[in-house]
PDB file of C-alpha atoms in Angstrom:
ATOM      1  CA  MET A   1     224.484  72.897 195.103  1.00  0.00           C
ATOM      2  CA  VAL A   2     224.323  70.135 197.757  1.00  0.00           C
ATOM      3  CA  VAL A   3     221.117  68.318 198.754  1.00  0.00           C
ATOM      4  CA  LEU A   4     221.095  66.198 201.353  1.00  0.00           C
ATOM      5  CA  VAL A   5     218.244  63.274 201.802  1.00  0.00           C
ATOM      6  CA  ALA A   6     217.871  60.877 204.729  1.00  0.00           C
ATOM      7  CA  ALA A   7     216.175  57.768 204.089  1.00  0.00           C
ATOM      8  CA  ARG A   8     213.702  56.172 206.602  1.00  0.00           C
ATOM      9  CA  ASP A   9     213.906  52.691 207.913  1.00  0.00           C
ATOM     10  CA  PRO A  10     210.649  51.144 206.354  1.00  0.00           C
ATOM     11  CA  GLY A  11     210.149  49.370 209.695  1.00  0.00           C
ATOM     12  CA  ALA A  12     210.523  52.425 212.058  1.00  0.00           C
ATOM     13  CA  PRO A  13     207.442  54.053 213.641  1.00  0.00           C
ATOM     14  CA  ASP A  14     206.168  57.187 212.292  1.00  0.00           C
ATOM     15  CA  ASP A  15     206.265  60.194 214.751  1.00  0.00           C
ATOM     16  CA  ASP A  16     202.484  60.056 214.836  1.00  0.00           C
ATOM     17  CA  ASP A  17     202.412  56.167 215.449  1.00  0.00           C
ATOM     18  CA  GLU A  18     202.336  54.668 219.124  1.00  0.00           C
ATOM     19  CA  SER A  19     206.000  53.801 220.416  1.00  0.00           C
ATOM     20  CA  GLU A  20     206.951  50.870 222.376  1.00  0.00           C
ATOM     21  CA  SER A  21     205.677  52.320 225.778  1.00  0.00           C
ATOM     22  CA  GLY A  22     202.209  52.682 224.326  1.00  0.00           C
ATOM     23  CA  MET A  23     202.134  56.653 224.195  1.00  0.00           C
ATOM     24  CA  THR A  24     201.853  58.631 221.115  1.00  0.00           C
ATOM     25  CA  THR A  25     204.590  60.966 220.515  1.00  0.00           C
ATOM     26  CA  ARG A  26     204.047  64.001 218.250  1.00  0.00           C
ATOM     27  CA  THR A  27     206.999  66.510 217.160  1.00  0.00           C
ATOM     28  CA  ARG A  28     206.092  70.007 216.355  1.00  0.00           C
ATOM     29  CA  SER A  29     207.862  71.820 213.692  1.00  0.00           C
ATOM     30  CA  ALA A  30     210.237  74.715 214.462  1.00  0.00           C
ATOM     31  CA  ALA A  31     207.927  77.077 212.568  1.00  0.00           C
ATOM     32  CA  SER A  32     204.845  76.083 214.473  1.00  0.00           C
ATOM     33  CA  LEU A  33     206.692  76.581 217.853  1.00  0.00           C
ATOM     34  CA  VAL A  34     207.835  80.104 216.720  1.00  0.00           C
ATOM     35  CA  PHE A  35     204.454  80.861 215.572  1.00  0.00           C
ATOM     36  CA  VAL A  36     203.001  80.062 218.909  1.00  0.00           C
ATOM     37  CA  ALA A  37     205.561  81.957 220.750  1.00  0.00           C
ATOM     38  CA  VAL A  38     204.867  85.211 218.690  1.00  0.00           C
ATOM     39  CA  ALA A  39     201.235  84.713 219.322  1.00  0.00           C
ATOM     40  CA  VAL A  40     201.567  84.459 222.907  1.00  0.00           C
ATOM     41  CA  ALA A  41     204.089  87.517 222.975  1.00  0.00           C
ATOM     42  CA  VAL A  42     201.528  89.548 220.757  1.00  0.00           C
ATOM     43  CA  ALA A  43     198.844  88.777 223.246  1.00  0.00           C
ATOM     44  CA  VAL A  44     200.821  89.568 226.396  1.00  0.00           C
ATOM     45  CA  LEU A  45     201.672  92.784 224.717  1.00  0.00           C
ATOM     46  CA  THR A  46     198.066  93.706 223.706  1.00  0.00           C
ATOM     47  CA  LEU A  47     196.926  93.158 227.099  1.00  0.00           C
ATOM     48  CA  ALA A  48     199.915  95.307 228.540  1.00  0.00           C
ATOM     49  CA  ILE A  49     198.998  98.176 226.531  1.00  0.00           C
ATOM     50  CA  ALA A  50     195.420  97.907 226.874  1.00  0.00           C
ATOM     51  CA  GLY A  51     195.956  97.937 230.445  1.00  0.00           C
ATOM     52  CA  ILE A  52     198.103 100.961 230.350  1.00  0.00           C
ATOM     53  CA  LEU A  53     195.559 102.838 228.191  1.00  0.00           C
ATOM     54  CA  ILE A  54     192.661 101.984 230.498  1.00  0.00           C
ATOM     55  CA  ALA A  55     194.752 103.411 233.679  1.00  0.00           C
ATOM     56  CA  ASP A  56     195.741 106.470 231.605  1.00  0.00           C
ATOM     57  CA  GLY A  57     192.201 107.264 230.706  1.00  0.00           C
ATOM     58  CA  GLN A  58     190.881 106.609 234.381  1.00  0.00           C
ATOM     59  CA  ARG A  59     193.745 108.851 235.385  1.00  0.00           C
ATOM     60  CA  SER A  60     192.929 111.605 232.966  1.00  0.00           C
ATOM     61  CA  ALA A  61     188.984 111.444 233.784  1.00  0.00           C
ATOM     62  CA  ARG A  62     189.715 111.691 237.441  1.00  0.00           C
ATOM     63  CA  SER A  63     192.220 114.663 236.987  1.00  0.00           C
ATOM     64  CA  GLU A  64     189.457 116.558 234.800  1.00  0.00           C
ATOM     65  CA  ALA A  65     187.096 116.020 237.459  1.00  0.00           C
ATOM     66  CA  GLU A  66     189.081 117.466 240.164  1.00  0.00           C
ATOM     67  CA  ARG A  67     189.861 120.413 238.234  1.00  0.00           C
ATOM     68  CA  VAL A  68     186.189 121.220 237.550  1.00  0.00           C
ATOM     69  CA  THR A  69     185.491 120.545 241.156  1.00  0.00           C
ATOM     70  CA  GLN A  70     188.233 122.789 242.270  1.00  0.00           C
ATOM     71  CA  ALA A  71     187.049 125.712 239.833  1.00  0.00           C
ATOM     72  CA  VAL A  72     183.362 125.460 240.759  1.00  0.00           C
ATOM     73  CA  ALA A  73     184.122 125.525 244.266  1.00  0.00           C
ATOM     74  CA  GLN A  74     186.455 128.761 243.956  1.00  0.00           C
ATOM     75  CA  THR A  75     184.063 130.351 241.608  1.00  0.00           C
ATOM     76  CA  VAL A  76     181.101 129.829 244.421  1.00  0.00           C
ATOM     77  CA  ALA A  77     183.243 130.753 247.278  1.00  0.00           C
ATOM     78  CA  ASP A  78     184.532 134.017 245.437  1.00  0.00           C
ATOM     79  CA  SER A  79     180.830 135.175 244.928  1.00  0.00           C
ATOM     80  CA  ALA A  80     180.121 138.437 246.795  1.00  0.00           C
ATOM     81  CA  GLN A  81     176.558 137.099 247.116  1.00  0.00           C
ATOM     82  CA  VAL A  82     177.569 134.020 249.157  1.00  0.00           C
ATOM     83  CA  ALA A  83     180.044 136.045 251.340  1.00  0.00           C
ATOM     84  CA  ASP A  84     177.443 138.633 251.997  1.00  0.00           C
ATOM     85  CA  LEU A  85     174.606 135.952 252.815  1.00  0.00           C
ATOM     86  CA  LEU A  86     177.004 133.965 255.087  1.00  0.00           C
ATOM     87  CA  ALA A  87     178.157 137.092 257.019  1.00  0.00           C
ATOM     88  CA  THR A  88     174.514 137.775 257.999  1.00  0.00           C
ATOM     89  CA  GLY A  89     174.367 134.746 260.176  1.00  0.00           C
ATOM     90  CA  ASP A  90     171.082 133.768 259.054  1.00  0.00           C
ATOM     91  CA  ARG A  91     171.470 130.232 257.642  1.00  0.00           C
ATOM     92  CA  ASP A  92     167.710 129.887 256.637  1.00  0.00           C
ATOM     93  CA  LEU A  93     167.925 133.324 254.507  1.00  0.00           C
ATOM     94  CA  ALA A  94     171.283 132.267 253.153  1.00  0.00           C
ATOM     95  CA  SER A  95     169.874 128.882 252.140  1.00  0.00           C
ATOM     96  CA  ALA A  96     166.573 130.191 250.490  1.00  0.00           C
ATOM     97  CA  ALA A  97     168.627 132.901 248.747  1.00  0.00           C
ATOM     98  CA  LEU A  98     171.504 130.895 247.320  1.00  0.00           C
ATOM     99  CA  GLN A  99     169.433 127.816 246.224  1.00  0.00           C
ATOM    100  CA  PRO A 100     168.431 129.057 242.879  1.00  0.00           C
ATOM    101  CA  GLN A 101     172.038 129.981 242.129  1.00  0.00           C
ATOM    102  CA  VAL A 102     173.322 126.641 243.581  1.00  0.00           C
ATOM    103  CA  GLU A 103     170.875 124.878 241.060  1.00  0.00           C
ATOM    104  CA  GLN A 104     171.976 127.091 238.039  1.00  0.00           C
ATOM    105  CA  VAL A 105     175.890 126.220 239.144  1.00  0.00           C
ATOM    106  CA  ILE A 106     175.069 122.205 239.222  1.00  0.00           C
ATOM    107  CA  VAL A 107     173.471 122.567 235.666  1.00  0.00           C
ATOM    108  CA  ASP A 108     176.123 124.679 234.194  1.00  0.00           C
ATOM    109  CA  ALA A 109     178.930 122.762 235.537  1.00  0.00           C
ATOM    110  CA  ARG A 110     177.431 119.418 235.296  1.00  0.00           C
ATOM    111  CA  VAL A 111     178.439 118.570 238.836  1.00  0.00           C
ATOM    112  CA  ASP A 112     176.438 116.458 241.084  1.00  0.00           C
ATOM    113  CA  PHE A 113     176.200 118.827 244.034  1.00  0.00           C
ATOM    114  CA  VAL A 114     177.391 121.845 245.758  1.00  0.00           C
ATOM    115  CA  THR A 115     177.711 122.464 249.491  1.00  0.00           C
ATOM    116  CA  ILE A 116     178.057 125.784 250.755  1.00  0.00           C
ATOM    117  CA  MET A 117     179.454 126.061 254.211  1.00  0.00           C
ATOM    118  CA  ASP A 118     180.509 129.043 256.455  1.00  0.00           C
TER     119      ASP A 118
END
């Protein structure tokens, strides 16, 4: 086994002492530099993953809302009562007759509103 020992000059300034220029010099160990680099990499990776997961969640929620909206629209449009009332041409009668049905669809499908047009 070989052990190398370096002797310091007793008159040489320490790394933390002021040098001749008046500035303090401080050296960091390789381990602390590696630790900082790994910590920064982990933080960047964590932020990237969080961003991806948030974007995916928003995309999923939007896709589900579109699916529900389309299903509600098709169901209401395919209703025989809706077709018959709109065929009469009396919009006031159609509105009065369809309003309770539409309110029930809003509650059941958990949508904000339903608009029926001819």
